Coordinates of C-alpha atoms and ligand atoms in Angstrom, one line a residue:
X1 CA 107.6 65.4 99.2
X2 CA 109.8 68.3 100.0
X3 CA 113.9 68.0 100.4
X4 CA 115.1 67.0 104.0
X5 CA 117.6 68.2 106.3
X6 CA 119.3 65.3 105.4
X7 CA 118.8 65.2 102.2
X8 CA 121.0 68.3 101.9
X9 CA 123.4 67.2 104.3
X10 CA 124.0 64.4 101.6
X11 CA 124.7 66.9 99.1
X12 CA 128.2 67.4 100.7
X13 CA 130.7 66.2 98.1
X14 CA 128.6 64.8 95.5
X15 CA 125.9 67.5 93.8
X16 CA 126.5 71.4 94.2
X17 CA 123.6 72.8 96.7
X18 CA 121.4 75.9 94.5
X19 CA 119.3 78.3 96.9
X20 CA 117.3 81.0 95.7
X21 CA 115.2 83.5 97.7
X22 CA 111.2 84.0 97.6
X23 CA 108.9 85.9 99.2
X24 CA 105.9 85.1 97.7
X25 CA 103.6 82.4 96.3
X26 CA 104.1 82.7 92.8
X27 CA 108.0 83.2 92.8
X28 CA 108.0 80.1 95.2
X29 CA 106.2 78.4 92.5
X30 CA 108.4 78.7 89.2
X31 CA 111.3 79.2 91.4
X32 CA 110.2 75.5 92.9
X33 CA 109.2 74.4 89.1
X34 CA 113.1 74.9 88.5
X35 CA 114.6 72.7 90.6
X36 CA 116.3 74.4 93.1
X37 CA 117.1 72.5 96.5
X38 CA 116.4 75.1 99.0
X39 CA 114.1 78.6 98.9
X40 CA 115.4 81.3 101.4
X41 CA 113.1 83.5 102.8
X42 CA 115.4 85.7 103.8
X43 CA 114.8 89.0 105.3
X44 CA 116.4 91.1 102.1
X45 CA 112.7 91.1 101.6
X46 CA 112.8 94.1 103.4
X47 CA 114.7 95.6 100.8
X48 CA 113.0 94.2 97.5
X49 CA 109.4 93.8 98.7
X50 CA 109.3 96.6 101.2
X51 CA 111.8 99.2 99.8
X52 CA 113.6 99.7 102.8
X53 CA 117.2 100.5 102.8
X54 CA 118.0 97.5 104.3
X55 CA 117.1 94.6 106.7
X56 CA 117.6 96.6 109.9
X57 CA 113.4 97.2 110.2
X58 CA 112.7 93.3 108.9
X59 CA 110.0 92.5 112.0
X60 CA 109.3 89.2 112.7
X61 CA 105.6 89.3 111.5
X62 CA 106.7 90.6 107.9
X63 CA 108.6 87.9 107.9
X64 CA 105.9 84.7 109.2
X65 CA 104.0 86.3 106.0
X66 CA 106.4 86.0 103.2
X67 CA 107.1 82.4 104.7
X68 CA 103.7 81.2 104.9
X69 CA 103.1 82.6 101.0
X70 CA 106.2 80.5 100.1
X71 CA 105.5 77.4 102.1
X72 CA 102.3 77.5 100.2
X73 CA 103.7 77.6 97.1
X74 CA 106.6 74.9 96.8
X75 CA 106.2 71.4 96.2
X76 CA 109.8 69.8 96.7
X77 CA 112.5 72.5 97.7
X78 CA 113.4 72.9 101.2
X79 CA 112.3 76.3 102.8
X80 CA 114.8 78.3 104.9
X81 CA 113.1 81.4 107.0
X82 CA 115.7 84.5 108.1
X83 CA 114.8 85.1 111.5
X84 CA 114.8 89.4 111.4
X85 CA 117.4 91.6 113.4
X86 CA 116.7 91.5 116.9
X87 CA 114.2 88.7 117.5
X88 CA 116.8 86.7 118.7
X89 CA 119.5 88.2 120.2
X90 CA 118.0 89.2 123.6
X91 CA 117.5 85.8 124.9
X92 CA 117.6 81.9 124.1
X93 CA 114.0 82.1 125.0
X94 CA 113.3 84.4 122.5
X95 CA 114.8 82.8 119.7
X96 CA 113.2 79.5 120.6
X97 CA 109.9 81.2 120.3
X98 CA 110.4 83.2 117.5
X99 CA 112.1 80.4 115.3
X100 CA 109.1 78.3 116.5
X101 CA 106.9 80.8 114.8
X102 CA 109.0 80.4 111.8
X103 CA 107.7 77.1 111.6
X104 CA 104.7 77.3 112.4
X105 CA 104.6 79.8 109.6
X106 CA 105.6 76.6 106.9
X107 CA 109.3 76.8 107.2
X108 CA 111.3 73.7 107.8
X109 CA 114.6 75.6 109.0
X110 CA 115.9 79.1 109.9
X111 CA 118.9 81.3 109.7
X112 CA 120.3 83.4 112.3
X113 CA 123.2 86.0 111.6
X114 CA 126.4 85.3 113.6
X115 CA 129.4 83.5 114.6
X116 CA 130.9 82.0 117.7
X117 CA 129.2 84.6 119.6
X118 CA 125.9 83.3 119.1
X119 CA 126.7 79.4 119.3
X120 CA 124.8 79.1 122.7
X121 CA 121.4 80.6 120.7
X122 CA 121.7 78.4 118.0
X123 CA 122.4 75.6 119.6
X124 CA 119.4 75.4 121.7
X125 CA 117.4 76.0 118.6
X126 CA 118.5 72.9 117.7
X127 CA 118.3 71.1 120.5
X128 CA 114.6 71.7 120.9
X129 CA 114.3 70.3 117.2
X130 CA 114.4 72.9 114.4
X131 CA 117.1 72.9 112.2
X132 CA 118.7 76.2 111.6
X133 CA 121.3 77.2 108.8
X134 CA 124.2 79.6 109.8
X135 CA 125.0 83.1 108.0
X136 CA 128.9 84.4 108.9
X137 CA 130.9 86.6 106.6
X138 CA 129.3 89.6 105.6
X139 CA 126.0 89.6 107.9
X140 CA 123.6 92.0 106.2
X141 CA 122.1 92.5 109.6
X142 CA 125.1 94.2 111.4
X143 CA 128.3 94.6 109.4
X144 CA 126.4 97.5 107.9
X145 CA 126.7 98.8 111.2
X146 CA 130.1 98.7 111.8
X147 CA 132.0 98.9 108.4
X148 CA 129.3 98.9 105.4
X149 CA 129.5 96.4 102.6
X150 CA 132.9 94.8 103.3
X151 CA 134.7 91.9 101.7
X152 CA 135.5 89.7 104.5
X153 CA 138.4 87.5 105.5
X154 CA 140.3 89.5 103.7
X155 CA 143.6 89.4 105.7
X156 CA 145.3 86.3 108.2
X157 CA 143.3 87.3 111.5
X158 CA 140.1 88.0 110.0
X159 CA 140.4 84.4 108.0
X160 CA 141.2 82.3 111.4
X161 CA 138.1 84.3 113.2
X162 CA 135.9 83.3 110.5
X163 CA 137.2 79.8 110.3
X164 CA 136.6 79.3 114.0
X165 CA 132.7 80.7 114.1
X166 CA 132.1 78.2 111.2
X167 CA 133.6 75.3 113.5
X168 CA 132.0 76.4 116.3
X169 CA 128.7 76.6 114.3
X170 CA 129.1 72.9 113.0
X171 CA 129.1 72.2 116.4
X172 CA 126.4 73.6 117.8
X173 CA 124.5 71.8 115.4
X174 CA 123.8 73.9 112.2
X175 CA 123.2 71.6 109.1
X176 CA 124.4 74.0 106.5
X177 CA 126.2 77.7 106.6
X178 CA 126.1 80.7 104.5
X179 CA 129.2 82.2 103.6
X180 CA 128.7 86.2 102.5
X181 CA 131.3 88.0 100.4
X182 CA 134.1 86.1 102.1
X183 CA 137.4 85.8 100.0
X184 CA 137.4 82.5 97.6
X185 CA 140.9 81.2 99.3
X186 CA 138.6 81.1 102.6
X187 CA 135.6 80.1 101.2
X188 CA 137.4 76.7 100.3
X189 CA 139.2 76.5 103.5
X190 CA 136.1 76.1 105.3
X191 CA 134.2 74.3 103.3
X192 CA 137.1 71.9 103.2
X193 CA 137.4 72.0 107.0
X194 CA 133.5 70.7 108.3
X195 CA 131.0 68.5 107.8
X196 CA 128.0 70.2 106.6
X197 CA 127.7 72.3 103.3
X198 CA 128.8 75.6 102.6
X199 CA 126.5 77.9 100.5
X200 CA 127.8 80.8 99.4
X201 CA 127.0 84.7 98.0
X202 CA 129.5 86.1 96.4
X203 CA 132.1 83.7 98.4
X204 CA 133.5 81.7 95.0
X205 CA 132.9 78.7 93.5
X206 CA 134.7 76.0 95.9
X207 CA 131.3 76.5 98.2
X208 CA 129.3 73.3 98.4
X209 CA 126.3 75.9 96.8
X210 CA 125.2 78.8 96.0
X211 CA 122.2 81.4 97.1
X212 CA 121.3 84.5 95.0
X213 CA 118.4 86.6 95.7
X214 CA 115.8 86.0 92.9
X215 CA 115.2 89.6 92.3
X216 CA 119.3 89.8 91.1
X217 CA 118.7 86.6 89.3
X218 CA 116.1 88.1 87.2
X219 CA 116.9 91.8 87.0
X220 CA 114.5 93.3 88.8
X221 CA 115.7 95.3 91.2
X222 CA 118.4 98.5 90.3
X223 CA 118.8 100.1 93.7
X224 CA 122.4 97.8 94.8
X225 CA 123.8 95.2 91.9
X226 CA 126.4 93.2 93.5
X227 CA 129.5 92.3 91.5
X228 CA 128.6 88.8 92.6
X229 CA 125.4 88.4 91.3
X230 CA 125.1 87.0 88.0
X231 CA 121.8 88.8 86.5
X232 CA 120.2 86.1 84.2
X233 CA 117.4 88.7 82.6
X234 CA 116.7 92.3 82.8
X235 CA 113.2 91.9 83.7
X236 CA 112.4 95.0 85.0
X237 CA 113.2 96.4 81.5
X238 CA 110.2 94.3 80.1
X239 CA 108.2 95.0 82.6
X240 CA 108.5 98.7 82.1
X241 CA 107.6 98.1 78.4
X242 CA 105.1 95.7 79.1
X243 CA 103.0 98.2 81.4
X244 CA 103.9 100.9 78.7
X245 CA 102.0 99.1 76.0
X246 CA 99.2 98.6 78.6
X247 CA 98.8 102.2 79.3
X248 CA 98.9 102.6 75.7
X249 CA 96.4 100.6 74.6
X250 CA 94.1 102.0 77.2
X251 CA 94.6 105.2 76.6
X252 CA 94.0 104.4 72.3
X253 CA 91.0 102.6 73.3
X254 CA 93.0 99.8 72.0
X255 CA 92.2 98.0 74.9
X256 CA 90.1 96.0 76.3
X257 CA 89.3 94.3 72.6
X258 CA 85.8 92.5 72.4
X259 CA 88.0 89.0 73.1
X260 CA 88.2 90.8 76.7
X261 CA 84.7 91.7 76.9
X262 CA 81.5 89.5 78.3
X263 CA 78.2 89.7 76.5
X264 CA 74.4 89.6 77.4
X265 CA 71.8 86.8 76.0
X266 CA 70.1 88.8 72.5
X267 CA 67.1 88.1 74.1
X268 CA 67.7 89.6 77.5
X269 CA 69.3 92.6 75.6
X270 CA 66.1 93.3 73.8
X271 CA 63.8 92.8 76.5
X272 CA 66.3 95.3 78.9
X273 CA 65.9 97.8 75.3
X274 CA 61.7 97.7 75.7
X275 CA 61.6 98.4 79.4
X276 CA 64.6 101.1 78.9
X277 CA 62.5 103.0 76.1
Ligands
KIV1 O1 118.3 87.8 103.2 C1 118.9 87.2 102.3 O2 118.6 87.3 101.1 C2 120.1 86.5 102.6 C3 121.1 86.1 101.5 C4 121.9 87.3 101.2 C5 121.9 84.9 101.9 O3 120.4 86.2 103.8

C-alpha cells in the first residue's frame, strides 16, 4: 500500500521526510526500492528529460506523462505531481481541472508554486479533495523571472514575508511545504512555527525533510550543479565509458559474442543449405 497524506503528516517530529524526483518508470522503481517516502514529479523534468533551459515551457500534458510512468512504477512511496507554469494561475477553475488531471494521471497530491497570493487556488484544491503540497522560497517557476537564482529570506522583511505565505499556506489546507534555497535560520523558524512538515532544497537541515532531484543525486546531469545538492555518484561518467566500450566492441566486431546470438535447428540449417544450392 502506498504512504498516506497522513501518513506524512505523522512524520512531523518523529522521522525526517526523504523526497526524491522521477520521471519515469524505471527511476520510480529503484528510487521506490530505496525507501524513500514521497516521489516528486516535478516539472525540472523539463530541464533533465526535455533539455530545456528551465521549467517556464513544462505543459501540462508533458507532465500527466511523466506522472502516469511513475505512478506505474512505485509500490509504497507517495507521489507528488508539479502542476506546470501557467495551468493554474488564470482561474480556480483551472487549477481544479488541471490538478484533477494530475490525478487522474496516478498522482496522489500536487504542488503549486506560490505564497499568500495564491492561498484562494490552493485552497479550493483542497477543498474539492486533493491534497496539494506548497513550494515558497526560490519558485523555479517565476523567481527566474524576476531576480534569477536567488537565496531567499535573506534579510528581516524578506524572512517575515516568507513566514507569513507558509502560515497562510497551512491554512488553506496544504499538508506539507517545500522550502527552496531559503536561509537555514528561516528554514527552522518555519518549520518550528506550523503544523505540517517542511521539506527542504538547499534550505538546511532543521527542515522536517529533504527533496533532491534524482538526476543531482546520481550525477547525471552537468548543465547547473547546485551547491546544495549532494551528488552521491557521477554516473554520467560511467555511462560515457560504458557506451564507449559498446561502440568499441562493435566497431572490433567484439560484439555481439555468440552468447548474444540465436541459432537455427542443424537440421533446418541443412535442409535451408539443399534448397539454397
Ligand atoms: O521540480 C522540481 O524538481 C522541484 C524541486 C526543486 C522541489 O520542484
Amino acid at each position: 500500500m502506498p504512504k498516506s497524506v497522513r501518513d506524512i503528516l505523522l512524520m512531523k517530529n518523529s522521522k525526517k521526510i526523504t523526497v526524491i524526483t522521477a520521471y519515469d518508470y524505471t527511476m520510480s522503481q529503484l528510487c521506490d526500492k530505496a525507501g524513500v517516502d514521497m516521489l516528486l514529479v516535478g516539472d525540472s523534468a523539463g530541464m533533465v528529460m526535455l533539455g530545456y533551459d528551465n521549467t517556464i515551457p513544462v505543459t501540462m500534458d508533458q507532465m500527466c506523462l511523466f506522472t502516469e510512468a511513475v505512478a506505474r512504477g512505485r509500490q509504497n512511496a507517495l507521489v507528488i505531481a508539479d502542476m506546470p507554469f501557467m495551468s493554474y494561475q488564470s482561474s480556480k477553475s483551472q487549477a481544479i481541472e488541471n490538478a484533477g488531471k494530475l490525478i487522474k494521471s496516478g498522482a496522489d497530491a500536487v504542488k503549486l508554486e506560490g505564497g499568500v497570493e495564491i492561498k484562494d487556488t490552493i485552497h479550493a484544491i483542497v477543498e474539492i479533495g486533493i491534497p496539494v503540497m506548497g513550494h515558497i522560497g526560490f519558485q523555479p517557476q517565476t523567481t527566474t523571472l524576476q531576480e534569477g537564482y536567488r537565496i531567499q529570506a535573506k534579510t528581516k522583511d524578506a524572512a517575515v514575508r516568507l513566514i507569513e505565505s507558509a502560515k497562510a499556506l497551512e491554512e488553506a489546507g496544504v499538508f506539507s511545504i517545500a522550502l527552496e534555497m531559503v536561509t537555514k535560520e528561516v528554514s527552522k523558524i518555519i518549520s518550528s512555527s506550523i503544523r505540517i512538515p517542511t521539506i527542504g532544497i538547499g534550505s538546511g537541515p532543521d527542515c522536517d525533510g529533504q527533496v533532491l532531484v534524482v538526476h543531482d543525486v546520481l550525477g547525471l546531469y552537468e548543465k547547473i550543479k547546485p551547491k546544495f545538492a549532494k551528488r552521491y555518484l557521477e554516473l554520467s561518467l560511467d555511462i560515457v565509458k560504458a557506451v564507449e566500450s559498446y561502440k568499441n566492441d562493435v566497431v572490433s566486431g567484439k560484439f555481439p559474442g555468440i552468447e548474444h546470438s540465436f541459432f537455427m535447428d542443424k537440421s533446418e540449417l541443412e535442409r535451408l543449405k539443399k534448397e539454397l544450392v
